[in-house]
């Protein structure tokens, strides 16, 4: 049986290694990379010194130290999920406005010879207009 | 599709723009042939996203008033004149063509629920037959309005919050010539709609009373 310390060190190093690998490969956009580098450092620290939580729990008055780790971990995950949804909403807004703008740029003039309010766009050949 | 565009073209001095919300059939081409400018959306944005596209387009091209209509033949273009009257007389910034008679019982219940929740004293909050003046168009073209999914309550709340006067005039509406309501189609969709809209109303509680900064008027190019 390997020691508790060794197992936790190994887990910490593996997670941090995976994160560092991805950050170095430019798979993560700037601000996310910062967050995840912070995560990597935390995971390594906790891996090497799993006793940190024992002291921390004593200090904040939690009777059972592992539960403090779990609660803190879940809390951080919730915050991360929330910021992810905020970011997704921001992107959704941008995508929608971009699609609208594209539609305005791609405005197709009437194909009939009626007086149109949109006289700025010259009539195009309908045959190639539909191939875009 | 073509007959809707042609009926609008009968009104003098207005341009007709049809927004193609990523459709796969030939309606966009029919609209074009009938004399409308077609704005092809590359992603399906839903009713409000499409309407906003049209409003942004109208602003860009210097139009002072925008009239929105459903393209399914439900709204009668001959009533556009009546719809514009309160705006031209400067009695309102937004005019809704209301036809409460068309509603089923379930829809009436939904409407009175939203009336209660929003404090909007309007008969027909879901009607897509509306006229907006330039100020209203600028507000609705803003990025703030881009995350709305439906054109009714959220849109009206934005207008109301900015102190615009919303008028309603009774109009006659046809039974839909083509297709059904997108919102009132299935119970699942209805529940989702009710939940989202309720949340929208509740989230805005208190924002009437000057707690929020007025949203900056959008420059049409944002």
Short mmCIF file of C-alpha atoms in Angstrom, two decimals:
data_model
loop_
_atom_site.label_atom_id
_atom_site.label_comp_id
_atom_site.label_asym_id
_atom_site.label_seq_id
_atom_site.Cartn_x
_atom_site.Cartn_y
_atom_site.Cartn_z
CA UNK A 1 0.00 0.00 0.00
CA UNK A 2 1.43 3.36 -0.98
CA UNK A 3 1.22 6.19 1.44
CA UNK A 4 -1.59 8.73 1.53
CA UNK A 5 0.96 11.51 0.97
CA UNK A 6 2.34 9.82 -2.15
CA UNK A 7 -1.13 9.26 -3.66
CA UNK A 8 -2.18 12.84 -3.12
CA UNK A 9 1.11 14.16 -4.55
CA UNK A 10 0.64 11.98 -7.61
CA UNK A 11 -2.95 13.15 -8.18
CA UNK A 12 -1.95 16.79 -7.75
CA UNK A 13 0.95 16.51 -10.19
CA UNK A 14 -1.15 14.69 -12.80
CA UNK A 15 -3.90 17.30 -12.80
CA UNK A 16 -1.45 20.19 -12.83
CA UNK A 17 0.52 18.48 -15.61
CA UNK A 18 -2.61 18.11 -17.76
CA UNK A 19 -3.54 21.76 -17.24
CA UNK A 20 -0.03 23.01 -18.00
CA UNK A 21 0.07 20.88 -21.12
CA UNK A 22 -3.18 22.40 -22.41
CA UNK A 23 -2.16 25.95 -21.52
CA UNK A 24 1.17 25.51 -23.29
CA UNK A 25 -0.62 24.13 -26.33
CA UNK A 26 -2.64 27.40 -26.55
CA UNK A 27 -5.88 25.53 -26.13
CA UNK A 28 -7.08 27.99 -23.50
CA UNK A 29 -7.86 31.62 -24.11
CA UNK A 30 -5.95 34.12 -21.93
CA UNK A 31 -8.21 34.79 -18.93
CA UNK A 32 -9.16 31.13 -18.66
CA UNK A 33 -5.50 30.12 -18.77
CA UNK A 34 -4.83 32.35 -15.76
CA UNK A 35 -7.64 30.71 -13.79
CA UNK A 36 -6.47 27.24 -14.68
CA UNK A 37 -2.83 27.97 -13.88
CA UNK A 38 -4.00 29.09 -10.46
CA UNK A 39 -5.90 25.81 -10.19
CA UNK A 40 -2.80 23.85 -11.16
CA UNK A 41 -0.73 25.55 -8.48
CA UNK A 42 -3.43 24.95 -5.85
CA UNK A 43 -3.76 21.30 -6.78
CA UNK A 44 -0.01 20.72 -6.54
CA UNK A 45 0.18 22.52 -3.20
CA UNK A 46 -2.67 20.48 -1.77
CA UNK A 47 -1.17 17.33 -3.24
CA UNK A 48 2.14 17.88 -1.51
CA UNK A 49 0.64 19.11 1.74
CA UNK A 50 -2.75 17.44 2.20
CA UNK A 51 -2.49 18.39 5.87
CA UNK A 52 -3.23 22.02 4.97
CA UNK A 53 -6.92 21.30 5.32
CA UNK A 54 -6.54 19.88 8.80
CA UNK A 55 -5.07 23.17 10.00
CA UNK A 56 -7.52 25.21 7.98
CA UNK A 57 -10.51 23.26 9.37
CA UNK A 58 -9.26 23.74 12.90
CA UNK A 59 -8.87 27.44 12.30
CA UNK A 60 -12.40 27.97 10.85
CA UNK A 61 -13.97 25.57 13.32
CA UNK A 62 -14.96 22.74 11.00
CA UNK A 63 -14.96 19.46 12.88
CA UNK A 64 -14.35 17.14 9.96
CA UNK A 65 -11.57 18.58 7.70
CA UNK A 66 -12.33 16.64 4.47
CA UNK A 67 -15.79 18.20 4.32
CA UNK A 68 -14.17 21.63 4.27
CA UNK A 69 -12.21 20.58 1.19
CA UNK A 70 -15.35 19.33 -0.49
CA UNK A 71 -17.40 22.41 0.35
CA UNK A 72 -14.68 24.77 -0.83
CA UNK A 73 -14.22 22.73 -3.99
CA UNK A 74 -17.94 22.71 -4.77
CA UNK A 75 -18.17 26.42 -4.05
CA UNK A 76 -15.39 27.21 -6.48
CA UNK A 77 -17.02 24.99 -9.09
CA UNK A 78 -20.34 26.81 -8.71
CA UNK A 79 -18.62 30.16 -9.15
CA UNK A 80 -16.81 28.85 -12.18
CA UNK A 81 -20.06 27.54 -13.70
CA UNK A 82 -21.76 30.86 -13.06
CA UNK A 83 -19.00 32.82 -14.76
CA UNK A 84 -19.14 30.38 -17.65
CA UNK A 85 -22.85 31.05 -18.16
CA UNK A 86 -22.26 34.79 -17.91
CA UNK A 87 -19.62 34.47 -20.58
CA UNK A 88 -21.90 32.34 -22.74
CA UNK A 89 -24.68 34.91 -22.49
CA UNK A 90 -22.27 37.63 -23.52
CA UNK A 91 -21.18 35.56 -26.47
CA UNK A 92 -24.77 34.73 -27.41
CA UNK A 93 -25.53 38.44 -27.53
CA UNK A 94 -22.51 39.04 -29.74
CA UNK A 95 -23.35 36.15 -32.04
CA UNK A 96 -26.92 37.35 -32.47
CA UNK A 97 -25.85 40.89 -33.29
CA UNK A 98 -23.22 39.57 -35.65
CA UNK A 99 -25.79 37.42 -37.46
CA UNK A 100 -28.09 40.44 -37.72
CA UNK A 101 -25.30 42.56 -39.08
CA UNK A 102 -24.39 39.91 -41.60
CA UNK A 103 -28.03 39.74 -42.71
CA UNK A 104 -28.06 43.51 -43.19
CA UNK A 105 -24.89 43.34 -45.25
CA UNK A 106 -26.29 40.52 -47.32
CA UNK A 107 -29.59 42.30 -47.96
CA UNK A 108 -31.10 40.98 -51.17
CA UNK A 109 -32.89 43.61 -53.22
CA UNK A 110 -36.29 42.88 -54.74
CA UNK A 111 -36.11 40.93 -57.95
CA UNK A 112 -39.05 42.75 -59.52
CA UNK A 113 -38.78 46.11 -61.23
CA UNK A 114 -40.88 47.90 -58.64
CA UNK A 115 -39.82 51.07 -56.88
CA UNK A 116 -37.95 49.94 -53.86
CA UNK A 117 -36.95 52.06 -50.91
CA UNK A 118 -33.60 50.34 -50.98
CA UNK A 119 -32.06 51.91 -54.03
CA UNK A 120 -28.54 51.81 -52.66
CA UNK A 121 -27.83 48.26 -53.69
CA UNK A 122 -27.56 47.64 -57.38
CA UNK A 123 -29.57 44.67 -58.64
CA UNK A 124 -27.41 41.62 -58.95
CA UNK A 125 -27.65 38.62 -61.14
CA UNK A 126 -29.99 36.34 -59.21
CA UNK A 127 -28.29 33.25 -60.54
CA UNK A 128 -25.05 33.76 -58.65
CA UNK A 129 -26.68 35.56 -55.74
CA UNK A 130 -27.95 32.28 -54.39
CA UNK A 131 -24.63 30.53 -54.50
CA UNK A 132 -23.08 32.40 -51.63
CA UNK B 1 -45.73 35.06 -48.67
CA UNK B 2 -45.94 36.99 -51.88
CA UNK B 3 -49.42 38.32 -51.20
CA UNK B 4 -48.38 39.69 -47.81
CA UNK B 5 -45.54 41.65 -49.40
CA UNK B 6 -47.72 42.86 -52.24
CA UNK B 7 -50.41 44.03 -49.84
CA UNK B 8 -47.85 46.11 -47.95
CA UNK B 9 -46.46 47.50 -51.19
CA UNK B 10 -49.88 49.02 -51.83
CA UNK B 11 -49.24 51.50 -49.04
CA UNK B 12 -47.46 54.50 -50.49
CA UNK B 13 -43.97 55.56 -49.52
CA UNK B 14 -42.76 52.62 -47.56
CA UNK B 15 -40.09 50.04 -48.12
CA UNK B 16 -40.79 46.42 -47.37
CA UNK B 17 -38.17 44.30 -45.69
CA UNK B 18 -38.66 40.61 -45.06
CA UNK B 19 -36.37 38.85 -42.63
CA UNK B 20 -35.56 35.31 -43.58
CA UNK B 21 -34.92 33.55 -40.28
CA UNK B 22 -32.81 30.79 -41.78
CA UNK B 23 -35.72 29.30 -43.66
CA UNK B 24 -35.17 26.32 -45.91
CA UNK B 25 -38.06 26.73 -48.35
CA UNK B 26 -38.64 29.22 -51.13
CA UNK B 27 -40.52 31.89 -49.14
CA UNK B 28 -37.56 34.27 -49.17
CA UNK B 29 -37.39 34.12 -52.93
CA UNK B 30 -41.15 34.66 -53.18
CA UNK B 31 -40.83 37.75 -50.98
CA UNK B 32 -38.07 39.08 -53.20
CA UNK B 33 -40.11 38.47 -56.31
CA UNK B 34 -43.03 40.32 -54.74
CA UNK B 35 -40.86 43.38 -54.27
CA UNK B 36 -39.40 43.08 -50.79
CA UNK B 37 -35.80 43.41 -49.69
CA UNK B 38 -34.84 40.18 -47.98
CA UNK B 39 -32.40 40.02 -45.08
CA UNK B 40 -31.12 36.47 -44.83
CA UNK B 41 -30.16 35.48 -41.29
CA UNK B 42 -27.45 32.86 -41.25
CA UNK B 43 -28.53 31.59 -37.83
CA UNK B 44 -32.08 31.10 -36.69
CA UNK B 45 -32.69 33.88 -34.15
CA UNK B 46 -36.40 33.44 -33.53
CA UNK B 47 -39.19 35.99 -33.87
CA UNK B 48 -37.66 38.78 -31.85
CA UNK B 49 -34.12 38.34 -33.19
CA UNK B 50 -35.52 38.59 -36.70
CA UNK B 51 -37.67 41.61 -35.86
CA UNK B 52 -34.68 43.36 -34.32
CA UNK B 53 -32.74 42.74 -37.51
CA UNK B 54 -35.43 44.57 -39.42
CA UNK B 55 -35.44 47.46 -36.95
CA UNK B 56 -31.66 47.81 -37.10
CA UNK B 57 -31.86 47.75 -40.88
CA UNK B 58 -34.54 50.44 -40.88
CA UNK B 59 -32.42 52.65 -38.59
CA UNK B 60 -29.39 52.19 -40.79
CA UNK B 61 -31.33 53.27 -43.80
CA UNK B 62 -32.74 56.32 -42.11
CA UNK B 63 -36.35 55.31 -41.69
CA UNK B 64 -38.25 57.26 -39.06
CA UNK B 65 -40.99 54.73 -38.37
CA UNK B 66 -40.98 50.96 -38.47
CA UNK B 67 -44.04 48.76 -38.76
CA UNK B 68 -43.62 45.09 -37.90
CA UNK B 69 -45.94 42.43 -39.23
CA UNK B 70 -46.10 38.69 -39.14
CA UNK B 71 -45.54 37.26 -42.58
CA UNK B 72 -48.17 34.57 -42.26
CA UNK B 73 -51.02 36.73 -43.50
CA UNK B 74 -52.41 37.31 -40.04
CA UNK B 75 -52.09 41.07 -40.17
CA UNK B 76 -53.91 43.23 -42.65
CA UNK B 77 -51.69 45.79 -44.36
CA UNK B 78 -54.63 48.07 -45.08
CA UNK B 79 -54.67 48.88 -41.37
CA UNK B 80 -51.14 50.26 -41.31
CA UNK B 81 -52.56 53.75 -41.74
CA UNK B 82 -54.65 53.41 -38.60
CA UNK B 83 -51.63 51.97 -36.80
CA UNK B 84 -49.48 54.97 -37.68
CA UNK B 85 -52.05 57.57 -36.73
CA UNK B 86 -51.18 57.85 -32.99
CA UNK B 87 -47.46 58.15 -33.82
CA UNK B 88 -48.01 60.81 -36.46
CA UNK B 89 -50.27 62.68 -34.05
CA UNK B 90 -47.50 62.30 -31.41
CA UNK B 91 -49.85 60.71 -28.96
CA UNK B 92 -47.65 57.63 -28.59
CA UNK B 93 -44.20 56.32 -29.46
CA UNK B 94 -45.33 52.76 -29.93
CA UNK B 95 -48.63 51.50 -31.29
CA UNK B 96 -49.86 47.94 -31.01
CA UNK B 97 -52.47 46.58 -33.33
CA UNK B 98 -54.56 44.65 -30.85
CA UNK B 99 -56.98 41.89 -31.56
CA UNK B 100 -57.84 40.24 -28.24
CA UNK B 101 -60.74 38.40 -29.87
CA UNK B 102 -58.41 36.00 -31.65
CA UNK B 103 -57.13 34.55 -28.39
CA UNK B 104 -58.04 31.16 -27.07
CA UNK B 105 -59.00 30.83 -23.42
CA UNK B 106 -55.56 29.58 -22.38
CA UNK B 107 -53.96 32.53 -24.07
CA UNK B 108 -56.31 34.98 -22.38
CA UNK B 109 -55.33 33.55 -19.03
CA UNK B 110 -51.65 33.90 -19.93
CA UNK B 111 -52.20 37.49 -20.98
CA UNK B 112 -54.01 38.55 -17.84
CA UNK B 113 -51.30 36.83 -15.82
CA UNK B 114 -48.63 38.90 -17.55
CA UNK B 115 -50.71 42.05 -17.27
CA UNK B 116 -50.79 41.50 -13.55
CA UNK B 117 -47.09 40.69 -13.34
CA UNK B 118 -45.85 43.56 -15.45
CA UNK B 119 -48.35 46.24 -14.68
CA UNK B 120 -48.69 46.90 -18.37
CA UNK B 121 -52.24 47.98 -19.00
CA UNK B 122 -52.37 46.50 -22.46
CA UNK B 123 -54.94 44.25 -24.05
CA UNK B 124 -52.83 42.38 -26.52
CA UNK B 125 -49.23 42.03 -25.41
CA UNK B 126 -48.21 39.36 -27.89
CA UNK B 127 -49.38 41.05 -31.06
CA UNK B 128 -46.61 41.29 -33.64
CA UNK B 129 -48.45 44.00 -35.57
CA UNK B 130 -46.82 47.12 -34.20
CA UNK B 131 -45.51 50.50 -35.19
CA UNK B 132 -42.43 52.05 -33.58
CA UNK B 133 -41.22 55.60 -33.92
CA UNK B 134 -37.56 56.51 -34.24
CA UNK B 135 -36.90 56.74 -30.52
CA UNK B 136 -38.49 53.35 -29.88
CA UNK B 137 -36.53 51.86 -32.76
CA UNK B 138 -33.27 53.10 -31.27
CA UNK B 139 -34.08 51.53 -27.92
CA UNK B 140 -35.03 48.24 -29.44
CA UNK B 141 -31.97 48.12 -31.66
CA UNK B 142 -29.72 48.28 -28.60
CA UNK B 143 -27.60 45.38 -27.44
CA UNK B 144 -29.67 45.32 -24.27
CA UNK B 145 -32.61 44.06 -26.29
CA UNK B 146 -30.61 41.44 -28.14
CA UNK B 147 -30.85 38.72 -25.51
CA UNK B 148 -34.63 38.73 -25.47
CA UNK B 149 -36.21 35.64 -26.95
CA UNK B 150 -39.75 36.81 -27.42
CA UNK B 151 -41.02 40.08 -28.76
CA UNK B 152 -43.77 40.69 -26.25
CA UNK B 153 -43.24 41.30 -22.57
CA UNK B 154 -39.50 41.93 -22.52
CA UNK B 155 -39.70 44.38 -25.37
CA UNK B 156 -42.65 46.23 -23.89
CA UNK B 157 -40.91 46.47 -20.53
CA UNK B 158 -37.85 48.08 -22.10
CA UNK B 159 -40.06 50.63 -23.83
CA UNK B 160 -42.10 51.29 -20.73
CA UNK B 161 -39.04 51.66 -18.55
CA UNK B 162 -37.72 54.33 -20.84
CA UNK B 163 -40.92 56.23 -20.50
CA UNK B 164 -42.34 55.64 -23.95
CA UNK B 165 -46.07 55.81 -24.42
CA UNK B 166 -47.57 52.65 -25.79
CA UNK B 167 -50.95 52.94 -27.46
CA UNK B 168 -53.24 50.20 -28.60
CA UNK B 169 -55.68 50.37 -31.43
CA UNK B 170 -58.14 47.62 -32.26
CA UNK B 171 -57.43 45.94 -35.54
CA UNK B 172 -58.97 43.11 -37.41
CA UNK B 173 -56.81 40.03 -37.79
CA UNK B 174 -57.13 37.14 -40.19
CA UNK B 175 -56.87 33.58 -39.13
CA UNK B 176 -53.31 32.61 -39.87
CA UNK B 177 -53.11 31.75 -43.51
CA UNK B 178 -49.94 29.76 -43.06
CA UNK B 179 -48.40 27.97 -40.10
CA UNK B 180 -49.25 28.18 -36.42
CA UNK B 181 -48.08 30.25 -33.50
CA UNK B 182 -44.51 29.52 -32.58
CA UNK B 183 -45.10 30.16 -28.92
CA UNK B 184 -48.47 28.55 -28.36
CA UNK B 185 -47.67 25.28 -30.08
CA UNK B 186 -47.04 22.70 -27.40
CA UNK B 187 -47.35 22.53 -23.65
CA UNK B 188 -43.63 22.16 -23.19
CA UNK B 189 -42.90 25.27 -25.22
CA UNK B 190 -45.66 27.17 -23.44
CA UNK B 191 -44.30 26.26 -20.01
CA UNK B 192 -40.80 27.30 -21.01
CA UNK B 193 -42.17 30.54 -22.36
CA UNK B 194 -44.23 31.26 -19.26
CA UNK B 195 -41.31 30.50 -16.96
CA UNK B 196 -38.82 32.60 -18.89
CA UNK B 197 -41.17 35.52 -19.22
CA UNK B 198 -42.20 35.39 -15.56
CA UNK B 199 -38.55 35.43 -14.59
CA UNK B 200 -37.98 38.37 -16.88
CA UNK B 201 -40.79 40.28 -15.20
CA UNK B 202 -39.68 39.47 -11.70
CA UNK B 203 -36.07 40.27 -12.46
CA UNK B 204 -37.09 43.72 -13.60
CA UNK B 205 -39.12 44.51 -10.50
CA UNK B 206 -37.79 47.70 -8.99
CA UNK B 207 -36.04 48.76 -12.13
CA UNK B 208 -39.02 50.96 -12.84
CA UNK B 209 -38.23 53.20 -9.95
CA UNK B 210 -35.08 54.79 -11.17
CA UNK B 211 -32.71 52.20 -9.76
CA UNK B 212 -31.26 51.47 -13.16
CA UNK B 213 -29.30 53.81 -15.28
CA UNK B 214 -31.06 54.54 -18.51
CA UNK B 215 -29.67 52.29 -21.21
CA UNK B 216 -27.61 54.24 -23.64
CA UNK B 217 -29.28 54.69 -26.96
CA UNK B 218 -27.66 52.34 -29.36
CA UNK B 219 -25.75 53.64 -32.24
CA UNK B 220 -27.18 51.54 -35.03
CA UNK B 221 -23.80 50.10 -35.90
CA UNK B 222 -22.95 48.44 -32.62
#
